[in-house]
Amino acid sequence: GAVVSQHPSWVICKSGTSVKIECRSLDFQATTMFWYRQFPKQSLMLMATSNEGSKATYEQGVEKDKFLINHASLTLSTLTVTSAHPEDSSFYICSARDSVTVNTEAFFGQGTRLTVV
Amino acid sequence: AQSVTQPDIHITVSEGASLELRCNYSYGATPYLFWYVQSPGQGLQLLLKYFSGDTLVQGIKGFEAEFKRSQSSFNLRKPSVHWSDAAEYFCAVGPNQAGTALIFGKGTTLSVSS
């Protein structure tokens, strides 16, 4: 079945540094990918929609300059948390749906646990 | 407004007992409905989905869900719960368009007692 691979699965970084998270669709093309943030014991909050070859669409309240999204190919989107602070610590999950096949669900990466110290 | 409501934040079920997790949605167009399960620290795994046709859909791990348009519901059921079913369950709705994100409910935490 379709797989979305997210890397790294966990990362610890110092305040002020930047962290890049990768999201790959392994066996399908995804012109659009989605980045979510999940706080402990809460639902997924959509942060932004990543569009291949164009700018990402950010949800209201999400800082574009802090959460940089790049979608350079049909199978790869990256989220870079810039100048990370402890409040950015969270669980980040990416998702993608097949751009070609209809009637498909959204596939999710395994998530990235970011801890900023 | 488009939304998904999971009325039960936390449910505890005895192992071997039946389970029903509720999901109600508000969606302007034809809804495509999903149930996902999330284990701690993991991503989401699809349990089942409804696009059209038979309103009772079967999923993995013995789960099923029934789409009731008149009630705007898509409740998840399992006849006999196993301890390994303890997890977070999310109901989601969305269009059949690859470029549109799903809308998630707040989730229901399932605990299984022995």
Short mmCIF file of C-alpha atoms in Angstrom, two decimals:
data_model
loop_
_atom_site.label_atom_id
_atom_site.label_comp_id
_atom_site.label_asym_id
_atom_site.label_seq_id
_atom_site.Cartn_x
_atom_site.Cartn_y
_atom_site.Cartn_z
CA GLY A 1 0.00 0.00 0.00
CA ALA A 2 0.90 3.64 -0.27
CA VAL A 3 3.47 4.84 2.19
CA VAL A 4 4.51 8.22 3.45
CA SER A 5 7.91 8.33 5.08
CA GLN A 6 8.75 11.08 7.54
CA HIS A 7 12.23 11.74 8.84
CA PRO A 8 13.51 12.11 11.48
CA SER A 9 11.14 10.41 13.88
CA TRP A 10 12.50 12.44 16.75
CA VAL A 11 14.93 15.30 17.16
CA ILE A 12 16.30 17.35 20.02
CA CYS A 13 17.75 20.74 19.22
CA LYS A 14 18.97 23.82 21.03
CA SER A 15 17.00 27.03 21.14
CA GLY A 16 17.81 29.28 18.21
CA THR A 17 18.76 26.51 15.82
CA SER A 18 16.77 25.29 12.84
CA VAL A 19 15.41 21.83 12.23
CA LYS A 20 14.35 20.30 8.93
CA ILE A 21 11.75 17.57 8.70
CA GLU A 22 11.29 15.60 5.49
CA CYS A 23 8.14 13.99 4.19
CA ARG A 24 8.28 11.62 1.23
CA SER A 25 5.59 9.76 -0.63
CA LEU A 26 7.30 6.52 -1.50
CA ASP A 27 5.12 5.00 -4.17
CA PHE A 28 2.79 7.70 -5.38
CA GLN A 29 2.89 11.28 -6.53
CA ALA A 30 1.58 14.01 -4.33
CA THR A 31 1.26 17.50 -5.74
CA THR A 32 -0.08 18.51 -2.37
CA MET A 33 1.07 17.52 1.07
CA PHE A 34 -0.13 18.66 4.45
CA TRP A 35 1.68 19.51 7.64
CA TYR A 36 0.00 19.08 10.98
CA ARG A 37 1.00 19.83 14.52
CA GLN A 38 -0.31 17.81 17.40
CA PHE A 39 -0.16 18.79 21.04
CA PRO A 40 -0.31 16.10 23.72
CA LYS A 41 -3.67 14.37 23.85
CA GLN A 42 -5.14 16.71 21.26
CA SER A 43 -6.22 16.46 17.68
CA LEU A 44 -4.22 17.34 14.61
CA MET A 45 -4.00 21.01 13.79
CA LEU A 46 -3.44 21.76 10.13
CA MET A 47 -0.52 24.14 9.81
CA ALA A 48 -0.09 24.45 6.09
CA THR A 49 -0.69 22.93 2.71
CA SER A 50 2.45 22.29 0.72
CA ASN A 51 2.10 22.73 -3.04
CA GLU A 52 4.61 21.27 -5.45
CA GLY A 53 6.41 24.00 -7.33
CA SER A 54 4.64 26.87 -5.66
CA LYS A 55 4.25 28.57 -2.32
CA ALA A 56 2.68 26.82 0.60
CA THR A 57 -0.67 27.89 1.94
CA TYR A 58 -0.57 28.57 5.65
CA GLU A 59 -3.45 28.37 8.08
CA GLN A 60 -4.39 31.41 10.08
CA GLY A 61 -2.07 32.02 12.99
CA VAL A 62 0.83 29.97 11.64
CA GLU A 63 4.01 31.97 11.17
CA LYS A 64 5.28 31.60 7.63
CA ASP A 65 8.76 32.76 8.48
CA LYS A 66 9.12 30.33 11.34
CA PHE A 67 7.75 27.27 9.57
CA LEU A 68 9.31 27.22 6.13
CA ILE A 69 7.84 24.73 3.70
CA ASN A 70 9.39 23.60 0.46
CA HIS A 71 7.82 21.16 -1.97
CA ALA A 72 10.44 20.78 -4.66
CA SER A 73 9.27 17.53 -6.22
CA LEU A 74 6.16 15.39 -6.52
CA THR A 75 7.36 13.12 -3.74
CA LEU A 76 9.10 15.38 -1.25
CA SER A 77 8.03 18.17 1.06
CA THR A 78 10.14 19.65 3.82
CA LEU A 79 9.22 21.63 6.90
CA THR A 80 11.95 23.72 8.49
CA VAL A 81 11.39 25.08 11.94
CA THR A 82 13.61 28.15 12.05
CA SER A 83 15.06 29.68 15.19
CA ALA A 84 13.34 27.06 17.26
CA HIS A 85 12.16 27.83 20.77
CA PRO A 86 10.87 25.53 23.50
CA GLU A 87 7.28 26.43 22.64
CA ASP A 88 7.85 24.89 19.20
CA SER A 89 8.31 21.52 20.86
CA SER A 90 5.56 19.32 19.54
CA PHE A 91 4.66 16.34 17.39
CA TYR A 92 4.65 17.19 13.69
CA ILE A 93 2.93 14.94 11.17
CA CYS A 94 2.82 15.15 7.41
CA SER A 95 0.17 13.73 5.16
CA ALA A 96 -0.37 13.21 1.45
CA ARG A 97 -3.03 11.98 -0.89
CA ASP A 98 -2.34 10.43 -4.26
CA SER A 99 -2.64 13.10 -6.95
CA VAL A 100 -3.50 10.63 -9.69
CA THR A 101 -5.71 7.95 -8.21
CA VAL A 102 -9.22 8.93 -7.13
CA ASN A 103 -10.99 7.73 -4.04
CA THR A 104 -7.92 7.50 -1.90
CA GLU A 105 -7.45 8.34 1.68
CA ALA A 106 -4.79 10.56 3.19
CA PHE A 107 -1.64 8.72 4.15
CA PHE A 108 0.34 9.85 7.12
CA GLY A 109 3.97 9.84 8.03
CA GLN A 110 4.99 8.37 11.34
CA GLY A 111 5.46 11.81 12.83
CA THR A 112 8.40 13.75 14.21
CA ARG A 113 8.77 14.49 17.88
CA LEU A 114 10.60 17.81 18.17
CA THR A 115 12.04 18.83 21.51
CA VAL A 116 13.69 22.22 21.79
CA VAL A 117 15.91 22.68 24.83
CA ALA B 1 -19.16 25.36 8.76
CA GLN B 2 -17.44 22.08 8.13
CA SER B 3 -16.65 20.15 11.27
CA VAL B 4 -16.35 16.77 12.87
CA THR B 5 -17.56 16.07 16.38
CA GLN B 6 -16.47 13.15 18.48
CA PRO B 7 -18.60 13.52 21.60
CA ASP B 8 -16.64 11.07 23.73
CA ILE B 9 -13.23 12.25 24.85
CA HIS B 10 -12.36 9.06 26.70
CA ILE B 11 -13.99 5.63 26.74
CA THR B 12 -13.05 2.60 28.79
CA VAL B 13 -14.20 -0.80 27.64
CA SER B 14 -13.59 -4.21 29.12
CA GLU B 15 -11.61 -6.61 27.00
CA GLY B 16 -13.98 -8.74 24.98
CA ALA B 17 -16.81 -6.23 25.20
CA SER B 18 -18.25 -4.42 22.23
CA LEU B 19 -17.26 -0.91 21.27
CA GLU B 20 -18.92 2.01 19.56
CA LEU B 21 -17.18 5.33 18.99
CA ARG B 22 -19.39 8.15 17.87
CA CYS B 23 -18.71 10.60 15.08
CA ASN B 24 -20.96 13.33 13.73
CA TYR B 25 -20.05 15.61 10.89
CA SER B 26 -21.16 18.82 9.29
CA TYR B 27 -20.19 19.05 5.66
CA GLY B 28 -21.69 20.97 2.77
CA ALA B 29 -20.88 18.57 -0.05
CA THR B 30 -20.87 14.81 -0.38
CA PRO B 31 -18.78 13.66 2.55
CA TYR B 32 -15.97 11.21 2.30
CA LEU B 33 -15.45 9.77 5.74
CA PHE B 34 -12.52 8.14 7.45
CA TRP B 35 -11.52 6.61 10.75
CA TYR B 36 -7.87 6.64 11.76
CA VAL B 37 -6.14 5.14 14.77
CA GLN B 38 -3.05 6.53 16.45
CA SER B 39 -0.85 4.73 18.94
CA PRO B 40 1.26 6.87 21.29
CA GLY B 41 4.08 8.64 19.48
CA GLN B 42 3.05 7.26 16.13
CA GLY B 43 1.45 8.53 12.97
CA LEU B 44 -2.08 7.74 11.91
CA GLN B 45 -3.20 4.48 10.43
CA LEU B 46 -6.34 4.21 8.36
CA LEU B 47 -8.94 1.85 9.80
CA LEU B 48 -11.60 2.30 7.14
CA LYS B 49 -13.13 4.75 4.74
CA TYR B 50 -16.44 5.50 3.10
CA PHE B 51 -16.73 7.02 -0.32
CA SER B 52 -19.99 5.63 -1.70
CA GLY B 53 -22.06 2.49 -2.00
CA ASP B 54 -22.80 0.21 0.92
CA THR B 55 -23.18 2.33 4.00
CA LEU B 56 -21.70 -0.34 6.25
CA VAL B 57 -17.98 -0.49 5.64
CA GLN B 58 -15.52 -3.00 6.92
CA GLY B 59 -12.04 -2.08 7.94
CA ILE B 60 -8.92 -3.59 9.33
CA LYS B 61 -8.55 -5.18 12.75
CA GLY B 62 -12.21 -6.19 12.86
CA PHE B 63 -13.58 -2.64 12.84
CA GLU B 64 -16.63 -1.50 10.93
CA ALA B 65 -18.48 1.76 10.55
CA GLU B 66 -21.91 2.73 9.35
CA PHE B 67 -22.66 5.89 7.41
CA LYS B 68 -26.05 7.36 8.26
CA ARG B 69 -26.73 10.38 6.12
CA SER B 70 -29.95 11.27 7.93
CA GLN B 71 -28.07 11.50 11.22
CA SER B 72 -24.84 12.89 9.78
CA SER B 73 -23.03 10.14 11.61
CA PHE B 74 -20.27 7.67 10.94
CA ASN B 75 -19.91 5.61 14.09
CA LEU B 76 -17.12 3.11 14.50
CA ARG B 77 -17.85 -0.31 15.98
CA LYS B 78 -16.07 -3.46 16.99
CA PRO B 79 -17.84 -6.53 18.40
CA SER B 80 -15.06 -7.63 20.73
CA VAL B 81 -12.30 -5.33 21.88
CA HIS B 82 -8.75 -6.53 22.43
CA TRP B 83 -6.25 -4.93 24.78
CA SER B 84 -4.16 -3.93 21.76
CA ASP B 85 -7.01 -1.70 20.57
CA ALA B 86 -6.20 0.85 23.26
CA ALA B 87 -5.26 3.98 21.30
CA GLU B 88 -6.52 7.32 20.08
CA TYR B 89 -9.20 7.23 17.39
CA PHE B 90 -9.89 10.05 14.98
CA CYS B 91 -12.83 10.53 12.69
CA ALA B 92 -12.23 12.69 9.62
CA VAL B 93 -14.20 14.09 6.70
CA GLY B 94 -13.07 15.55 3.44
CA PRO B 95 -13.76 15.93 -0.26
CA ASN B 96 -12.56 13.49 -2.85
CA GLN B 97 -9.86 15.91 -3.90
CA ALA B 98 -6.20 15.26 -3.41
CA GLY B 99 -5.43 18.91 -2.78
CA THR B 100 -7.69 19.35 0.21
CA ALA B 101 -6.84 18.43 3.76
CA LEU B 102 -9.10 16.32 5.87
CA ILE B 103 -11.00 17.79 8.78
CA PHE B 104 -10.43 15.87 11.98
CA GLY B 105 -12.43 15.43 15.11
CA LYS B 106 -10.74 15.95 18.46
CA GLY B 107 -10.32 12.24 18.94
CA THR B 108 -11.49 9.62 21.39
CA THR B 109 -9.08 7.88 23.70
CA LEU B 110 -9.91 4.23 24.12
CA SER B 111 -8.75 2.39 27.22
CA VAL B 112 -9.24 -1.34 27.56
CA SER B 113 -9.57 -2.88 30.98
CA SER B 114 -8.92 -6.51 31.75
#
